[in-house]
Amino acid sequence: MKYIIGIGGVTNGGKTTLTNRLIKSLPNCCVVHQDDFFKPQDQIEVGEDGFRQWDVITSLDMEAMVNTIKGWAENPVKFARSHGVAVSPATEASDPEKEIHVLIVEGFLLYNYKPLLEVYDKCYYIAIPYDECKKRRSTRNYTVPDPPGLFDGHVWPMHLKYRMEMEKSRMAIEYLDGLKSRDDIYNQVHEDIQNTLLNRL
Ligand SMILES: Nc1ncnc2c1ncn2[C@@H]1O[C@H](COP(=O)(O)OP(=O)(O)O)[C@@H](O)[C@H]1O
Ligand SMILES: NC(=O)c1ccc[n+]([C@@H]2O[C@H](COP(=O)(O)O)[C@@H](O)[C@H]2O)c1
Ligand SMILES: [Mg+2]
């Protein structure tokens, strides 16, 4: 049984923190980080506002990301092995359907790209308010550091635009309060996934 989980949400909401904990505790669990699909800096458009437009969907090679997810879906065991994820022997070798394979797809623009919308079995979205987001972002070190004014001039406005677009699409999304403690968020999501997996088997 294959199960694909989206951990989406605003920048600095805690997506990567939550994902890193989940992959340690879920069975045969692989991960795809959207951040790994940013195009090189020289391909990122500079807007009229003078900022490089990192926070738009075209700054990511989404086709490559979809292909990576397809690669997992075609052969999760091969994918796991080639990504250094230990694969446990089937619980009941006679019934391959009882073997669980989980993929977590994690990133800030998971629910704004049509070809991806159908692939998730479950969609989570971590939200935090503007002040907290700005505070957390100010301490982050990205491969390309934020120029002064980027958060208010580009990051937050793009976040609002994409979030509105996502809400209009009426996908089934479970919202998570990113202001809760790391432990609370992890426990909530882990329990939810465990219950779903048990029910599906
Ligand atoms: N639940 C939480 N409460 C407070 N701070 C958090 C929480 N989760 C993550 N953080 C912190 O917020 C920052 C962004 O977390 P990260 O997981 O990298 O977010 P994202 O991947 O969504 O950008 C990091 O400094 C991290 O330690
Ligand atoms: N990984 C990179 O190459 C890179 C470069 C510049 C900005 N970023 C930032 O990464 C953010 C998305 O990642 P997080 O959701 O983990 O914060 C975007 O808001 C974007 O501005 C990433
Ligand atoms: Mg992250």
Short mmCIF file of C-alpha atoms and ligand atoms in Angstrom, two decimals:
data_model
loop_
_atom_site.label_atom_id
_atom_site.label_comp_id
_atom_site.label_asym_id
_atom_site.label_seq_id
_atom_site.Cartn_x
_atom_site.Cartn_y
_atom_site.Cartn_z
CA MET A 1 0.00 0.00 0.00
CA LYS A 2 1.35 3.38 -1.02
CA TYR A 3 0.48 6.56 0.84
CA ILE A 4 1.56 10.08 -0.17
CA ILE A 5 1.40 12.86 2.42
CA GLY A 6 1.78 16.57 1.65
CA ILE A 7 3.28 18.78 4.38
CA GLY A 8 2.66 22.23 2.94
CA GLY A 9 2.48 25.65 4.50
CA VAL A 10 3.97 29.07 4.86
CA THR A 11 7.72 29.62 4.90
CA ASN A 12 9.08 29.02 8.42
CA GLY A 13 5.85 27.39 9.55
CA GLY A 14 7.82 24.33 10.70
CA LYS A 15 7.36 22.00 7.70
CA THR A 16 10.91 20.67 7.57
CA THR A 17 11.07 20.26 11.36
CA LEU A 18 7.86 18.21 11.37
CA THR A 19 8.89 16.20 8.30
CA ASN A 20 12.28 15.27 9.75
CA ARG A 21 10.57 13.80 12.79
CA LEU A 22 7.90 11.94 10.83
CA ILE A 23 10.35 10.24 8.48
CA LYS A 24 12.08 8.69 11.48
CA SER A 25 8.91 7.13 12.84
CA LEU A 26 6.83 6.10 9.81
CA PRO A 27 7.32 2.77 8.04
CA ASN A 28 9.42 2.70 4.86
CA CYS A 29 9.19 6.45 4.63
CA CYS A 30 10.84 8.48 1.87
CA VAL A 31 10.78 12.25 1.44
CA VAL A 32 10.77 14.80 -1.37
CA HIS A 33 11.74 18.34 -0.38
CA GLN A 34 10.41 21.02 -2.72
CA ASP A 35 13.38 23.24 -1.77
CA ASP A 36 15.62 20.85 -3.70
CA PHE A 37 13.88 21.94 -6.91
CA PHE A 38 14.69 25.66 -6.88
CA LYS A 39 16.16 26.73 -10.21
CA PRO A 40 19.68 28.25 -10.15
CA GLN A 41 19.85 31.89 -9.12
CA ASP A 42 20.57 33.19 -12.64
CA GLN A 43 17.25 31.70 -13.83
CA ILE A 44 15.20 33.44 -11.15
CA GLU A 45 13.43 36.45 -12.60
CA VAL A 46 14.06 39.92 -11.15
CA GLY A 47 10.72 41.70 -10.67
CA GLU A 48 9.78 45.34 -11.18
CA ASP A 49 10.24 45.64 -7.43
CA GLY A 50 13.94 44.80 -7.92
CA PHE A 51 13.69 41.54 -5.96
CA ARG A 52 14.53 38.11 -7.32
CA GLN A 53 11.18 36.35 -7.44
CA TRP A 54 12.04 33.23 -5.42
CA ASP A 55 8.55 32.74 -4.03
CA VAL A 56 6.68 32.10 -7.26
CA ILE A 57 5.92 28.64 -8.66
CA THR A 58 8.02 29.27 -11.79
CA SER A 59 11.17 29.61 -9.67
CA LEU A 60 10.89 25.84 -9.09
CA ASP A 61 11.45 23.02 -11.55
CA MET A 62 8.05 21.51 -10.82
CA GLU A 63 8.26 19.06 -13.72
CA ALA A 64 11.35 17.50 -12.18
CA MET A 65 9.63 17.37 -8.81
CA VAL A 66 6.62 15.56 -10.31
CA ASN A 67 8.94 13.09 -12.05
CA THR A 68 10.70 12.35 -8.77
CA ILE A 69 7.35 11.59 -7.12
CA LYS A 70 6.36 9.40 -10.08
CA GLY A 71 9.65 7.53 -9.70
CA TRP A 72 8.77 6.75 -6.10
CA ALA A 73 5.24 5.64 -7.06
CA GLU A 74 6.56 3.29 -9.76
CA ASN A 75 8.95 1.53 -7.43
CA PRO A 76 9.04 2.68 -3.80
CA VAL A 77 11.49 -0.06 -2.78
CA LYS A 78 14.00 0.93 -5.45
CA PHE A 79 13.50 4.61 -4.59
CA ALA A 80 14.05 3.93 -0.88
CA ARG A 81 17.21 1.94 -1.51
CA SER A 82 18.67 4.54 -3.84
CA HIS A 83 17.98 7.25 -1.24
CA GLY A 84 19.49 5.31 1.65
CA VAL A 85 16.16 4.53 3.33
CA ALA A 86 16.11 1.11 5.02
CA VAL A 87 13.22 -1.02 3.76
CA SER A 88 11.71 -3.41 6.26
CA PRO A 89 10.78 -6.92 5.15
CA ALA A 90 7.08 -7.30 4.29
CA THR A 91 4.91 -7.92 7.33
CA GLU A 92 3.25 -10.72 5.39
CA ALA A 93 5.31 -11.68 2.39
CA SER A 94 2.34 -13.44 0.79
CA ASP A 95 0.37 -10.20 0.59
CA PRO A 96 2.35 -7.26 -0.84
CA GLU A 97 -0.63 -4.98 -0.16
CA LYS A 98 0.16 -5.26 3.54
CA GLU A 99 3.53 -3.67 2.96
CA ILE A 100 3.24 0.05 3.70
CA HIS A 101 5.26 2.62 1.76
CA VAL A 102 4.96 6.26 2.73
CA LEU A 103 6.17 9.31 0.81
CA ILE A 104 6.21 12.74 2.43
CA VAL A 105 6.26 15.68 0.03
CA GLU A 106 7.27 18.82 1.87
CA GLY A 107 7.30 22.43 0.74
CA PHE A 108 5.82 25.92 0.64
CA LEU A 109 3.98 25.62 -2.70
CA LEU A 110 2.58 22.09 -2.74
CA TYR A 111 -1.02 22.91 -3.51
CA ASN A 112 -0.64 25.42 -6.33
CA TYR A 113 0.53 23.20 -9.18
CA LYS A 114 -2.19 21.37 -11.07
CA PRO A 115 -0.34 18.12 -11.93
CA LEU A 116 0.42 17.62 -8.24
CA LEU A 117 -3.05 18.17 -6.81
CA GLU A 118 -4.22 14.64 -7.48
CA VAL A 119 -1.21 12.82 -6.10
CA TYR A 120 -1.71 13.39 -2.38
CA ASP A 121 -3.64 10.96 -0.21
CA LYS A 122 -3.55 13.50 2.61
CA CYS A 123 -2.79 17.23 2.65
CA TYR A 124 -1.58 19.14 5.70
CA TYR A 125 -0.92 22.89 5.76
CA ILE A 126 1.00 24.60 8.55
CA ALA A 127 0.00 28.22 9.14
CA ILE A 128 1.53 30.92 11.36
CA PRO A 129 0.64 34.63 11.55
CA TYR A 130 2.60 37.42 9.86
CA ASP A 131 4.53 38.60 12.97
CA GLU A 132 5.76 35.15 13.90
CA CYS A 133 6.65 34.34 10.30
CA LYS A 134 8.65 37.54 9.91
CA LYS A 135 10.47 36.92 13.19
CA ARG A 136 11.40 33.31 12.33
CA ARG A 137 12.40 34.24 8.78
CA SER A 138 14.79 36.95 10.03
CA THR A 139 16.96 34.29 11.68
CA ARG A 140 17.06 31.88 8.71
CA ASN A 141 20.09 31.46 6.49
CA TYR A 142 19.10 30.49 2.95
CA THR A 143 21.66 29.63 0.26
CA VAL A 144 20.89 33.11 -1.07
CA PRO A 145 20.38 35.46 1.89
CA ASP A 146 17.22 37.61 1.96
CA PRO A 147 17.98 41.21 0.86
CA PRO A 148 16.51 43.91 3.15
CA GLY A 149 12.78 44.34 2.58
CA LEU A 150 12.26 40.98 0.82
CA PHE A 151 9.84 39.64 3.40
CA ASP A 152 7.37 42.53 3.21
CA GLY A 153 8.02 43.31 -0.44
CA HIS A 154 7.86 39.80 -1.90
CA VAL A 155 7.67 36.77 0.45
CA TRP A 156 4.54 37.66 2.43
CA PRO A 157 2.53 39.13 -0.50
CA MET A 158 3.26 36.00 -2.60
CA HIS A 159 2.31 33.80 0.35
CA LEU A 160 -1.06 35.55 0.62
CA LYS A 161 -1.67 35.30 -3.12
CA TYR A 162 -0.93 31.56 -3.30
CA ARG A 163 -2.81 30.79 -0.12
CA MET A 164 -5.90 32.49 -1.51
CA GLU A 165 -5.55 30.57 -4.77
CA MET A 166 -5.20 27.30 -2.83
CA GLU A 167 -8.29 28.04 -0.74
CA LYS A 168 -10.30 28.75 -3.89
CA SER A 169 -9.44 25.30 -5.25
CA ARG A 170 -11.39 23.72 -2.37
CA MET A 171 -8.98 20.87 -1.85
CA ALA A 172 -9.40 18.81 1.31
CA ILE A 173 -6.67 20.30 3.47
CA GLU A 174 -6.07 19.82 7.16
CA TYR A 175 -4.73 23.02 8.69
CA LEU A 176 -2.15 22.82 11.49
CA ASP A 177 -1.46 25.59 13.97
CA GLY A 178 2.27 26.25 13.63
CA LEU A 179 2.26 28.22 16.90
CA LYS A 180 1.78 25.00 18.85
CA SER A 181 4.88 23.29 20.21
CA ARG A 182 6.97 21.06 17.95
CA ASP A 183 5.93 18.06 20.09
CA ASP A 184 2.21 18.87 19.92
CA ILE A 185 2.25 19.25 16.14
CA TYR A 186 4.24 16.06 15.69
CA ASN A 187 1.98 14.04 18.03
CA GLN A 188 -1.18 15.30 16.33
CA VAL A 189 0.01 14.45 12.82
CA HIS A 190 1.70 11.19 13.73
CA GLU A 191 -1.41 9.90 15.46
CA ASP A 192 -3.60 10.94 12.54
CA ILE A 193 -1.38 9.15 10.01
CA GLN A 194 -1.07 6.00 12.13
CA ASN A 195 -4.85 5.77 12.44
CA THR A 196 -5.36 6.24 8.71
CA LEU A 197 -2.75 3.62 7.84
CA LEU A 198 -4.27 1.10 10.26
CA ASN A 199 -7.72 1.67 8.77
CA ARG A 200 -6.48 1.24 5.23
CA LEU A 201 -4.74 -2.06 5.83
N1 LIG B 1 6.45 24.45 16.50
C1 LIG B 1 7.43 25.33 16.46
N2 LIG B 1 7.50 26.33 17.40
C2 LIG B 1 8.50 27.24 17.36
N3 LIG B 1 9.48 27.27 16.43
C3 LIG B 1 9.48 26.31 15.48
C4 LIG B 1 8.47 25.29 15.44
N4 LIG B 1 8.72 24.48 14.40
C5 LIG B 1 9.84 24.97 13.80
N5 LIG B 1 10.31 26.06 14.45
C6 LIG B 1 11.49 26.88 14.11
O1 LIG B 1 11.09 27.74 13.03
C7 LIG B 1 12.13 27.84 12.07
C8 LIG B 1 11.62 27.32 10.73
O2 LIG B 1 11.39 25.91 10.86
P1 LIG B 1 11.42 24.97 9.57
O3 LIG B 1 11.03 23.61 10.02
O4 LIG B 1 12.73 25.10 8.87
O5 LIG B 1 10.25 25.64 8.73
P2 LIG B 1 9.87 25.55 7.18
O6 LIG B 1 10.49 24.32 6.61
O7 LIG B 1 8.38 25.52 7.18
O8 LIG B 1 10.40 26.81 6.57
C9 LIG B 1 13.31 27.05 12.62
O9 LIG B 1 14.13 27.94 13.34
C10 LIG B 1 12.64 26.06 13.57
O10 LIG B 1 13.50 25.64 14.61
N1 LIG B 2 16.76 26.89 -1.33
C1 LIG B 2 17.07 27.95 -2.06
O1 LIG B 2 17.82 27.86 -3.01
C2 LIG B 2 16.45 29.29 -1.71
C3 LIG B 2 17.01 30.45 -2.21
C4 LIG B 2 16.42 31.64 -1.88
C5 LIG B 2 15.28 31.68 -1.11
N2 LIG B 2 14.73 30.54 -0.66
C6 LIG B 2 13.49 30.63 0.14
O2 LIG B 2 13.06 29.35 0.57
C7 LIG B 2 11.72 29.52 1.00
C8 LIG B 2 11.00 28.20 1.01
O3 LIG B 2 11.59 27.33 1.95
P1 LIG B 2 10.99 27.22 3.45
O4 LIG B 2 9.54 26.95 3.29
O5 LIG B 2 11.75 26.07 4.04
O6 LIG B 2 11.25 28.50 4.15
C9 LIG B 2 11.10 30.54 0.06
O7 LIG B 2 10.36 31.48 0.81
C10 LIG B 2 12.32 31.18 -0.63
O8 LIG B 2 12.31 32.60 -0.54
C11 LIG B 2 15.30 29.36 -0.93
MG MG B 3 11.85 24.04 4.99
#
